[in-house]
Tab-separated table of C-alpha atoms in Angstrom:
chain	number	residue	atom	x	y	z
C	267	THR	CA	-111.603	26.993	85.416
C	268	ASP	CA	-113.294	23.757	84.310
C	269	PHE	CA	-111.774	22.494	81.080
C	270	ASN	CA	-114.145	20.915	78.587
C	271	THR	CA	-112.545	17.887	76.951
C	272	GLU	CA	-115.703	16.257	75.612
C	273	GLU	CA	-115.050	14.305	72.407
C	274	TYR	CA	-117.351	13.817	69.407
C	275	ALA	CA	-116.406	12.017	66.205
C	276	TYR	CA	-116.470	13.982	62.936
C	277	LEU	CA	-119.792	13.306	61.232
C	278	PRO	CA	-120.140	14.530	57.622
C	279	GLU	CA	-123.694	14.850	56.346
C	280	ASN	CA	-125.085	12.387	53.797
C	281	ASP	CA	-125.438	13.944	50.348
C	282	PHE	CA	-127.987	13.298	47.600
C	283	LEU	CA	-127.172	10.365	45.327
C	284	SER	CA	-128.517	9.338	41.942
C	285	PRO	CA	-130.038	5.862	41.515
C	286	GLY	CA	-128.471	5.897	38.053
C	287	THR	CA	-125.054	5.410	39.626
C	288	ASN	CA	-125.980	4.430	43.209
C	289	PRO	CA	-129.178	2.362	43.087
C	290	LEU	CA	-128.587	0.723	46.488
C	291	SER	CA	-128.475	2.338	49.923
C	292	THR	CA	-127.310	0.024	52.722
C	293	PHE	CA	-127.009	0.678	56.450
C	294	SER	CA	-127.120	-0.901	59.877
C	295	ILE	CA	-130.018	-0.051	62.196
C	296	ASP	CA	-129.415	2.067	65.294
C	297	VAL	CA	-131.569	2.084	68.413
C	298	ASP	CA	-129.223	4.188	70.532
C	299	ASN	CA	-130.509	7.549	71.706
C	300	ALA	CA	-127.587	8.943	73.710
C	301	SER	CA	-127.124	11.818	71.258
C	302	TYR	CA	-130.636	13.127	71.943
C	303	THR	CA	-130.366	13.196	75.742
C	304	ASN	CA	-126.800	14.489	75.689
C	305	VAL	CA	-127.757	17.385	73.390
C	306	ARG	CA	-130.850	18.003	75.523
C	307	ARG	CA	-128.559	18.350	78.534
C	308	MET	CA	-126.430	20.948	76.721
C	309	ILE	CA	-129.395	22.978	75.473
C	310	ASN	CA	-131.124	22.953	78.860
C	311	GLN	CA	-127.895	24.247	80.403
C	312	GLY	CA	-127.727	27.080	77.882
C	313	THR	CA	-124.966	25.650	75.691
C	314	GLN	CA	-125.064	25.357	71.914
C	315	PRO	CA	-124.247	21.707	71.098
C	316	PRO	CA	-121.361	20.874	68.753
C	317	VAL	CA	-122.568	19.885	65.290
C	318	ASP	CA	-120.952	16.452	65.588
C	319	ALA	CA	-122.794	15.711	68.849
C	320	VAL	CA	-126.060	15.625	66.858
C	321	ARG	CA	-126.880	12.249	65.314
C	322	THR	CA	-130.236	12.557	63.566
C	323	GLU	CA	-131.209	8.888	63.783
C	324	GLU	CA	-130.771	8.979	67.579
C	325	PHE	CA	-133.060	12.002	67.801
C	326	VAL	CA	-135.759	10.300	65.727
C	327	ASN	CA	-135.383	6.974	67.515
C	328	TYR	CA	-135.645	8.479	70.977
C	329	PHE	CA	-139.416	8.440	70.515
C	330	ASP	CA	-141.803	5.519	70.158
C	331	TYR	CA	-144.141	5.363	67.174
C	332	ASN	CA	-147.399	3.548	66.668
C	333	TYR	CA	-146.174	0.926	64.235
C	334	PRO	CA	-148.073	-2.370	63.806
C	335	VAL	CA	-147.440	-4.815	66.642
C	336	PRO	CA	-145.821	-8.005	65.313
C	337	GLN	CA	-146.514	-11.543	66.400
C	338	ARG	CA	-143.672	-13.289	68.177
C	339	ASP	CA	-142.892	-15.555	65.224
C	340	GLU	CA	-142.568	-12.457	63.000
C	341	VAL	CA	-139.801	-10.981	65.215
C	342	PHE	CA	-140.643	-7.487	63.972
C	343	SER	CA	-143.092	-5.652	61.724
C	344	VAL	CA	-142.172	-3.355	58.817
C	345	TYR	CA	-144.060	-0.097	58.236
C	346	THR	CA	-143.588	2.399	55.398
C	347	GLU	CA	-145.114	5.808	54.703
C	348	LEU	CA	-144.506	8.314	51.929
C	349	GLY	CA	-145.374	11.991	52.196
C	350	GLU	CA	-144.355	15.599	51.616
C	351	CYS	CA	-141.072	16.955	52.963
C	352	PRO	CA	-141.669	20.053	55.155
C	353	TRP	CA	-138.321	21.717	54.359
C	354	ASN	CA	-138.129	20.948	50.636
C	355	GLU	CA	-141.213	21.373	48.455
C	356	GLU	CA	-139.566	19.428	45.629
C	357	ALA	CA	-138.998	16.368	47.799
C	358	GLN	CA	-140.865	13.559	49.501
C	359	LEU	CA	-139.954	11.780	52.705
C	360	LEU	CA	-139.998	7.997	52.879
C	361	HIS	CA	-140.317	6.638	56.403
C	362	ILE	CA	-139.270	3.069	57.162
C	363	GLY	CA	-140.318	1.791	60.577
C	364	LEU	CA	-139.546	-1.459	62.391
C	365	LYS	CA	-141.149	-2.610	65.616
C	366	GLY	CA	-139.894	-5.577	67.611
C	367	TYR	CA	-142.300	-7.866	69.417
C	368	THR	CA	-142.760	-7.215	73.113
C	369	ILE	CA	-141.920	-10.115	75.406
C	370	PRO	CA	-144.535	-10.594	78.153
C	371	THR	CA	-142.989	-10.141	81.604
C	372	GLU	CA	-143.687	-13.729	82.563
C	373	ASP	CA	-141.816	-14.953	79.472
C	374	LEU	CA	-138.648	-12.909	79.975
C	375	PRO	CA	-135.572	-15.164	80.134
C	376	PRO	CA	-133.418	-14.994	83.279
C	377	SER	CA	-130.646	-12.408	83.253
C	378	ASN	CA	-127.010	-12.735	84.237
C	379	LEU	CA	-126.017	-9.081	84.599
C	380	VAL	CA	-122.668	-7.580	85.523
C	381	PHE	CA	-122.768	-3.944	86.625
C	382	LEU	CA	-119.426	-2.448	85.569
C	383	LEU	CA	-119.261	0.871	87.395
C	384	ASP	CA	-116.723	3.650	86.952
C	385	VAL	CA	-115.791	4.995	90.411
C	386	SER	CA	-112.733	6.984	89.319
C	387	GLY	CA	-112.084	10.522	90.449
C	388	SER	CA	-113.728	11.987	87.346
C	389	MET	CA	-117.053	10.493	88.527
C	390	ASP	CA	-117.046	12.613	91.703
C	391	GLU	CA	-119.793	14.975	90.527
C	392	PRO	CA	-123.486	15.189	91.534
C	393	ASN	CA	-124.643	14.205	88.036
C	394	LYS	CA	-122.249	11.254	87.846
C	395	LEU	CA	-121.719	8.742	90.679
C	396	PRO	CA	-124.703	9.811	92.848
C	397	LEU	CA	-127.030	9.650	89.834
C	398	LEU	CA	-125.426	6.356	88.775
C	399	LYS	CA	-126.123	4.818	92.199
C	400	LYS	CA	-129.767	5.914	92.141
C	401	SER	CA	-130.146	4.585	88.594
C	402	PHE	CA	-128.817	1.122	89.351
C	403	LYS	CA	-130.904	0.757	92.494
C	404	ILE	CA	-133.958	1.512	90.344
C	405	LEU	CA	-132.867	-1.239	87.949
C	406	VAL	CA	-132.362	-3.751	90.777
C	407	ASP	CA	-135.897	-3.114	92.027
C	408	LYS	CA	-137.224	-3.960	88.557
C	409	LEU	CA	-135.375	-7.279	88.225
C	410	SER	CA	-137.009	-10.577	89.189
C	411	SER	CA	-135.851	-13.280	91.597
C	412	LYS	CA	-134.639	-15.445	88.684
C	413	ASP	CA	-132.103	-12.749	87.698
C	414	ARG	CA	-128.546	-12.479	89.026
C	415	VAL	CA	-126.263	-9.461	89.471
C	416	SER	CA	-122.503	-9.083	89.904
C	417	ILE	CA	-120.823	-5.728	90.568
C	418	VAL	CA	-117.357	-4.793	89.320
C	419	THR	CA	-115.865	-1.338	89.854
C	420	TYR	CA	-112.802	0.282	88.379
C	421	ALA	CA	-110.679	3.321	89.144
C	422	GLY	CA	-106.891	2.951	89.394
C	423	ASP	CA	-107.549	-0.784	89.536
C	424	GLU	CA	-110.528	-3.097	89.162
C	425	ARG	CA	-112.412	-4.672	92.065
C	426	LEU	CA	-115.091	-7.340	92.408
C	427	VAL	CA	-117.493	-5.629	94.790
C	428	LEU	CA	-120.206	-8.280	94.685
C	429	GLU	CA	-120.090	-11.873	93.492
C	430	SER	CA	-123.006	-13.033	91.353
C	431	THR	CA	-126.031	-12.673	93.635
C	432	SER	CA	-129.652	-13.696	93.169
C	433	CYS	CA	-132.096	-10.819	92.911
C	434	SER	CA	-134.142	-12.538	95.592
C	435	ASN	CA	-131.659	-10.683	97.826
C	436	LYS	CA	-132.094	-7.174	96.431
C	437	GLU	CA	-131.192	-5.378	99.658
C	438	LEU	CA	-127.694	-6.885	99.623
C	439	ILE	CA	-127.178	-5.718	96.036
C	440	LYS	CA	-128.435	-2.207	96.802
C	441	GLU	CA	-126.233	-1.967	99.911
C	442	ALA	CA	-123.200	-2.778	97.755
C	443	ILE	CA	-124.214	0.028	95.378
C	444	ASP	CA	-124.759	2.470	98.266
C	445	ASP	CA	-121.240	1.815	99.592
C	446	LEU	CA	-119.513	2.903	96.357
C	447	GLU	CA	-117.119	5.871	96.581
C	448	SER	CA	-115.132	7.618	93.856
C	449	GLY	CA	-111.414	8.303	93.573
C	450	GLY	CA	-108.350	7.500	91.464
C	451	SER	CA	-107.539	7.242	87.779
C	452	THR	CA	-109.542	5.300	85.195
C	453	ASN	CA	-108.391	1.790	84.264
C	454	GLY	CA	-111.279	0.895	81.974
C	455	GLU	CA	-109.474	-2.077	80.445
C	456	GLY	CA	-109.010	-3.899	83.755
C	457	GLY	CA	-112.625	-3.377	84.739
C	458	ILE	CA	-113.940	-4.579	81.372
C	459	GLU	CA	-111.785	-7.720	81.528
C	460	MET	CA	-113.015	-8.597	85.027
C	461	ALA	CA	-116.659	-7.849	84.159
C	462	TYR	CA	-116.613	-10.187	81.172
C	463	GLU	CA	-114.904	-12.882	83.267
C	464	GLN	CA	-117.787	-12.626	85.735
C	465	ALA	CA	-120.381	-12.766	82.961
C	466	LEU	CA	-118.797	-15.837	81.377
C	467	SER	CA	-118.289	-17.679	84.670
C	468	HIS	CA	-122.029	-17.398	85.420
C	469	TYR	CA	-123.171	-17.730	81.805
C	470	LEU	CA	-126.828	-18.697	81.278
C	471	GLU	CA	-127.184	-20.811	78.142
C	472	ASN	CA	-130.803	-19.794	77.548
C	473	GLY	CA	-130.647	-16.477	79.332
C	474	ASN	CA	-129.612	-12.885	78.833
C	475	ASN	CA	-125.908	-12.376	79.525
C	476	ARG	CA	-124.905	-8.743	79.573
C	477	VAL	CA	-122.385	-6.279	80.959
C	478	ILE	CA	-123.857	-2.863	81.813
C	479	LEU	CA	-121.091	-0.277	81.801
C	480	ALA	CA	-121.756	3.062	83.488
C	481	THR	CA	-119.103	5.726	82.959
C	482	ASP	CA	-118.226	9.175	81.678
C	483	GLY	CA	-116.000	7.369	79.176
C	484	ASP	CA	-112.746	8.900	80.349
C	485	PHE	CA	-110.442	5.850	80.102
C	486	ASN	CA	-106.838	6.884	80.661
C	487	ILE	CA	-104.993	3.718	81.787
C	488	GLY	CA	-104.512	0.382	80.024
C	489	LYS	CA	-106.081	-0.259	76.622
C	490	SER	CA	-107.574	3.198	76.400
C	491	SER	CA	-107.390	3.448	72.614
C	492	GLY	CA	-110.644	2.846	70.778
C	493	GLY	CA	-109.149	0.110	68.576
C	494	GLU	CA	-107.809	-2.047	71.409
C	495	LEU	CA	-110.934	-1.794	73.529
C	496	THR	CA	-113.113	-2.499	70.500
C	497	ARG	CA	-111.250	-5.714	69.705
C	498	LEU	CA	-111.532	-6.812	73.318
C	499	ILE	CA	-115.296	-6.261	73.367
C	500	GLU	CA	-115.802	-7.951	69.977
C	501	GLU	CA	-114.067	-11.044	71.303
C	502	LYS	CA	-116.444	-11.231	74.286
C	503	ARG	CA	-119.474	-10.470	72.095
C	504	ASP	CA	-118.739	-13.529	70.004
C	505	LYS	CA	-118.939	-15.612	73.186
C	506	GLY	CA	-122.526	-14.475	73.772
C	507	VAL	CA	-122.076	-11.626	76.252
C	508	TYR	CA	-123.557	-8.330	75.079
C	509	LEU	CA	-122.861	-4.795	76.250
C	510	THR	CA	-125.031	-1.865	77.319
C	511	ILE	CA	-123.386	1.496	78.002
C	512	LEU	CA	-124.877	4.236	80.146
C	513	GLY	CA	-123.126	7.599	79.867
C	514	PHE	CA	-123.122	10.123	82.719
C	515	GLY	CA	-121.830	13.627	83.269
C	516	MET	CA	-120.168	16.367	81.282
C	517	GLY	CA	-116.865	18.158	80.814
C	518	ASN	CA	-114.746	15.103	79.987
C	519	TYR	CA	-117.504	13.034	78.393
C	520	LYS	CA	-116.157	10.728	75.652
C	521	ASP	CA	-119.200	10.204	73.416
C	522	SER	CA	-117.379	8.879	70.365
C	523	LYS	CA	-115.570	6.168	72.324
C	524	MET	CA	-118.686	4.910	74.105
C	525	GLU	CA	-120.804	4.805	70.965
C	526	SER	CA	-118.162	2.749	69.186
C	527	LEU	CA	-117.786	0.290	72.072
C	528	ALA	CA	-121.537	-0.282	72.342
C	529	ASP	CA	-121.854	-0.834	68.581
C	530	HIS	CA	-119.125	-3.471	68.582
C	531	GLY	CA	-120.467	-5.139	71.721
C	532	ASN	CA	-123.930	-5.908	70.269
C	533	GLY	CA	-125.321	-3.395	72.699
C	534	ASN	CA	-127.133	-0.146	73.282
C	535	TYR	CA	-125.808	3.254	74.252
C	536	PHE	CA	-127.782	5.693	76.372
C	537	TYR	CA	-126.967	8.987	78.047
C	538	ILE	CA	-128.534	9.561	81.476
C	539	ASP	CA	-129.029	13.268	82.105
C	540	ASP	CA	-131.430	13.003	85.047
C	541	ILE	CA	-133.262	10.482	87.238
C	542	ARG	CA	-136.333	10.573	84.999
C	543	GLU	CA	-134.259	9.471	82.005
C	544	SER	CA	-132.743	6.753	84.163
C	545	ASN	CA	-136.217	5.496	84.970
C	546	ARG	CA	-137.193	5.657	81.280
C	547	VAL	CA	-134.201	3.587	80.133
C	548	LEU	CA	-133.877	1.118	83.003
C	549	VAL	CA	-137.512	0.599	84.003
C	550	THR	CA	-139.974	1.662	81.305
C	551	ASN	CA	-137.817	0.310	78.464
C	552	LEU	CA	-136.173	-2.469	80.447
C	553	ALA	CA	-136.946	-5.326	78.043
C	554	GLY	CA	-135.806	-3.369	74.991
C	555	THR	CA	-132.635	-2.331	76.806
C	556	LEU	CA	-131.656	-5.797	77.974
C	557	PHE	CA	-133.244	-8.408	75.714
C	558	THR	CA	-132.097	-8.686	72.103
C	559	ILE	CA	-134.637	-10.285	69.739
C	560	ALA	CA	-132.743	-9.738	66.459
C	561	LYS	CA	-129.065	-9.071	65.798
C	562	ASP	CA	-127.093	-7.841	62.799
C	563	VAL	CA	-130.158	-6.054	61.413
C	564	LYS	CA	-129.372	-4.418	58.053
C	565	ILE	CA	-131.525	-2.442	55.662
C	566	GLN	CA	-130.923	-2.144	51.939
C	567	VAL	CA	-133.111	0.101	49.808
C	568	GLU	CA	-133.115	-0.170	46.018
C	569	PHE	CA	-134.350	2.962	44.229
C	570	ASN	CA	-136.169	2.866	40.921
C	571	PRO	CA	-134.232	5.172	38.543
C	572	GLU	CA	-137.378	5.665	36.456
C	573	LEU	CA	-139.156	7.363	39.384
C	574	VAL	CA	-136.394	8.667	41.667
C	575	ALA	CA	-134.042	11.376	40.426
C	576	GLU	CA	-132.082	11.639	43.692
C	577	TYR	CA	-132.261	10.432	47.277
C	578	ARG	CA	-130.432	10.823	50.546
C	579	LEU	CA	-130.549	8.973	53.841
C	580	ILE	CA	-131.139	11.403	56.704
C	581	GLY	CA	-128.790	10.424	59.510
C	582	TYR	CA	-127.092	7.053	59.990
C	583	GLU	CA	-123.874	8.606	58.673
C	584	ASN	CA	-121.701	6.310	60.791
C	585	ARG	CA	-123.900	3.257	60.095
C	586	LEU	CA	-123.485	3.151	56.327
C	587	MET	CA	-122.413	-0.160	54.797
C	588	ASN	CA	-121.138	-1.280	51.423
C	589	ALA	CA	-123.807	-2.850	49.222
C	590	GLU	CA	-122.012	-6.208	49.248
C	591	ASP	CA	-122.037	-6.240	53.075
C	592	PHE	CA	-125.795	-6.737	53.060
C	593	ASP	CA	-125.571	-10.414	52.095
C	594	ASN	CA	-122.423	-11.064	54.120
C	595	ASP	CA	-123.426	-12.723	57.394
C	596	LYS	CA	-119.960	-12.089	58.820
C	597	LYS	CA	-120.532	-8.334	58.804
C	598	ASP	CA	-121.726	-7.014	62.163
C	599	ALA	CA	-124.734	-4.682	62.291
C	600	GLY	CA	-127.219	-3.285	64.814
C	601	GLU	CA	-129.414	-5.084	67.323
C	602	LEU	CA	-133.135	-4.769	67.949
C	603	GLY	CA	-134.460	-5.122	71.492
C	604	ALA	CA	-137.854	-6.384	72.596
C	605	GLY	CA	-140.528	-3.785	71.885
C	606	HIS	CA	-138.068	-1.343	70.323
C	607	THR	CA	-139.017	0.762	67.320
C	608	VAL	CA	-136.516	1.846	64.671
C	609	THR	CA	-137.184	4.606	62.153
C	610	ALA	CA	-135.192	5.617	59.083
C	611	ILE	CA	-136.073	8.549	56.817
C	612	TYR	CA	-135.069	9.139	53.215
C	613	GLU	CA	-135.449	12.448	51.390
C	614	ILE	CA	-136.405	11.667	47.795
C	615	ILE	CA	-136.507	13.919	44.716
C	616	PRO	CA	-139.089	12.405	42.323
C	617	GLY	CA	-138.207	12.201	38.648
C	618	LYS	CA	-136.042	10.185	36.322
C	619	ALA	CA	-132.431	9.605	37.279
C	620	LYS	CA	-129.602	10.460	34.970
C	621	LYS	CA	-128.199	7.241	33.580
C	622	SER	CA	-124.572	6.398	34.104
C	623	ASN	CA	-122.097	6.131	31.260
C	624	LEU	CA	-121.225	2.599	32.293
C	625	LYS	CA	-121.870	0.077	29.536
C	626	TYR	CA	-123.819	-2.492	31.543
C	627	GLN	CA	-125.878	-0.098	33.683
C	628	ASN	CA	-128.207	1.294	31.045
C	629	ALA	CA	-130.715	-1.544	30.744
C	630	SER	CA	-133.625	-1.003	33.131
C	631	SER	CA	-136.200	-3.532	34.222
C	632	ALA	CA	-137.751	-1.228	36.815
C	633	LYS	CA	-141.463	-1.621	37.409
C	634	SER	CA	-143.183	1.667	36.730
C	635	ASP	CA	-145.261	1.806	39.925
C	636	GLU	CA	-142.606	0.782	42.480
C	637	LEU	CA	-140.621	3.654	43.944
C	638	VAL	CA	-138.301	1.519	46.063
C	639	THR	CA	-137.796	-2.030	47.268
C	640	ILE	CA	-136.765	-2.371	50.903
C	641	ALA	CA	-134.862	-5.491	51.915
C	642	LEU	CA	-134.004	-6.377	55.505
C	643	ARG	CA	-131.642	-8.965	56.898
C	644	PHE	CA	-131.440	-10.123	60.515
C	645	LYS	CA	-130.386	-13.068	62.657
C	646	LYS	CA	-132.092	-14.615	65.641
C	647	PRO	CA	-129.933	-14.022	68.765
C	648	LYS	CA	-128.493	-17.562	68.765
C	649	SER	CA	-128.188	-17.937	64.991
C	650	SER	CA	-125.255	-17.281	62.675
C	651	LYS	CA	-127.406	-17.365	59.516
C	652	SER	CA	-129.566	-14.410	58.518
C	653	LYS	CA	-133.126	-14.231	57.216
C	654	ARG	CA	-134.309	-11.823	54.521
C	655	ILE	CA	-137.535	-9.807	54.303
C	656	GLU	CA	-138.527	-7.715	51.285
C	657	VAL	CA	-141.139	-4.953	50.974
C	658	ALA	CA	-141.933	-2.857	47.868
C	659	VAL	CA	-143.232	0.716	48.159
C	660	LYS	CA	-145.325	2.120	45.340
C	661	SER	CA	-145.163	5.702	44.192
C	662	GLU	CA	-148.020	7.925	45.360
C	663	GLU	CA	-148.922	11.586	45.732
C	664	LYS	CA	-149.744	12.309	49.382
C	665	ASN	CA	-150.108	15.788	50.829
C	666	TRP	CA	-148.828	16.758	54.255
C	667	ASP	CA	-152.217	16.888	55.996
C	668	SER	CA	-153.033	13.300	55.047
C	669	CYS	CA	-149.807	11.967	56.584
C	670	SER	CA	-149.992	10.262	59.963
C	671	GLU	CA	-149.193	12.194	63.146
C	672	ASP	CA	-146.176	9.964	63.737
C	673	PHE	CA	-144.889	10.781	60.237
C	674	GLN	CA	-145.302	14.516	60.853
C	675	PHE	CA	-143.768	14.437	64.320
C	676	SER	CA	-140.743	12.346	63.314
C	677	ALA	CA	-140.187	14.667	60.330
C	678	ALA	CA	-140.205	17.613	62.747
C	679	VAL	CA	-137.660	15.886	64.988
C	680	ALA	CA	-135.436	15.155	61.988
C	681	GLY	CA	-135.778	18.764	60.829
C	682	PHE	CA	-134.816	20.035	64.281
C	683	SER	CA	-131.680	17.898	64.271
C	684	LEU	CA	-130.776	19.215	60.812
C	685	ILE	CA	-131.075	22.795	62.078
C	686	LEU	CA	-128.705	21.953	64.950
C	687	ARG	CA	-126.351	20.270	62.472
C	688	GLU	CA	-126.425	23.414	60.303
C	689	SER	CA	-127.442	21.207	57.379
C	690	LYS	CA	-127.041	22.604	53.895
C	691	TYR	CA	-130.329	20.902	52.963
C	692	ILE	CA	-132.624	22.434	55.597
C	693	ASN	CA	-133.393	25.593	53.514
C	694	ASP	CA	-135.426	28.115	55.565
C	695	PHE	CA	-137.061	25.518	57.842
C	696	SER	CA	-136.957	27.055	61.318
C	697	TYR	CA	-137.421	26.301	65.012
C	698	ASP	CA	-140.872	27.900	64.722
C	699	ASP	CA	-141.767	25.453	61.948
C	700	VAL	CA	-140.739	22.546	64.187
C	701	ILE	CA	-142.862	23.884	67.028
C	702	ASP	CA	-145.886	24.477	64.767
C	703	ILE	CA	-145.812	20.867	63.507
C	704	CYS	CA	-145.420	19.447	67.002
C	705	MET	CA	-148.222	21.557	68.501
C	706	LYS	CA	-150.620	20.021	65.973
C	707	THR	CA	-149.515	16.426	66.430
C	708	ILE	CA	-148.845	15.779	70.114
C	709	LYS	CA	-151.101	15.039	73.061
C	710	VAL	CA	-150.421	16.732	76.380
C	711	THR	CA	-150.245	13.308	78.037
C	712	ASP	CA	-147.187	12.376	75.983
C	713	ARG	CA	-144.509	13.697	78.310
C	714	ASP	CA	-141.547	12.933	76.031
C	715	ARG	CA	-143.023	14.851	73.100
C	716	VAL	CA	-144.117	17.773	75.272
C	717	ASP	CA	-140.583	17.969	76.644
C	718	PHE	CA	-139.288	17.967	73.069
C	719	ILE	CA	-141.193	21.183	72.343
C	720	GLN	CA	-139.596	22.754	75.410
C	721	MET	CA	-136.179	21.673	74.150
C	722	VAL	CA	-136.846	23.280	70.747
C	723	GLU	CA	-138.017	26.498	72.413
C	724	ASN	CA	-134.830	26.577	74.512
C	725	ALA	CA	-132.718	26.006	71.389
C	726	LYS	CA	-134.503	28.878	69.680
C	727	LEU	CA	-133.701	31.187	72.607
C	728	LEU	CA	-130.057	30.147	72.432
C	729	SER	CA	-129.932	30.941	68.711
C	730	ASP	CA	-131.312	34.438	69.359
C	731	VAL	CA	-128.586	35.325	71.859
């Protein structure tokens, strides 16, 4: 019998809050999408995903949206849209979208990459090491001659398989990948230490320095606890080496550990469930995966208590921050890659908020036509001081049919995730409702969105069993 020891962190759902007592909502952005592809893997294999495996923001942010393209000196654009909520007739949805500028290929900085590859015995499965090897050879083919690659492996011990090598010699790098074999226990700590040593010894001052860790996350030797590994990766992050994590496999997959490590390493976290997803992450979205254009990106939304009775942030449960953290440049937050889009959705109940009983909270200077004010903070990759952007959103009545297709589709994706999470706020919104919205908003040429409909249909079949 195969024992399933997959681990997912407990994820309580965000509740409605009153602007009368909680006028500010603060969170760190998230461009990871591992939750979406991992849950897709489960559903496509006929397994109902655990509630805690579903992170709504990673479902929504799996897809690209047609937000305004920023100029390079803008770093990113900010888009907002307000419209009806499809699962709650009393509510509106507020969409906040960011889009990072896309770096032209010829302007990409050189990369100093270290492939940190798990070759332990737990990786000896068709959807683990063999898929990993194919994935990294695809990445090597995409890199340019100005890039460099080192390869470190770990099992019972760590090993430097390939010294830093110019990508003008791609065949040598791919041969080293081809020769990898699995076996032994999993000393993640030793491998991480060696990988960062390689990255720092070949550090490019004006380049992209990054460790790409590929694993099923099953660390069982050395500093295997989340706290110790997190501190180790934070230390290296502060020296300018970022982290990308690619998750593979099933059965002993440690999702919670890998998400935490990527967050603290100024990196991204993806789950590779097939070769097409590998191509999507490592080729199609290469720049966004590897090149950070803004770090410590935080969003703080202030709600007008004269116009908003209640609100709740949909998703981002493990990205919430204290209000005072917004202006604190020492507080770490999420990173935005080149060309990446980030979407956040609030469910808002219009009306007047109940005022608190606190003596100094009753005076209101709220402008009558502004529903919310959205503030963003971010740092340039080499900067330690943040910049602030502010956007006000006015109240408006907008019916569902007049909302953009991206608004409708992303709402459907969020609704689907809430069904899987067994949300207490989803009311009678169903898989059929998700499918109906998507059928009206997608084009058959959009493969990712077409595949999403198939995923929803499979989930519906599972729920009927």
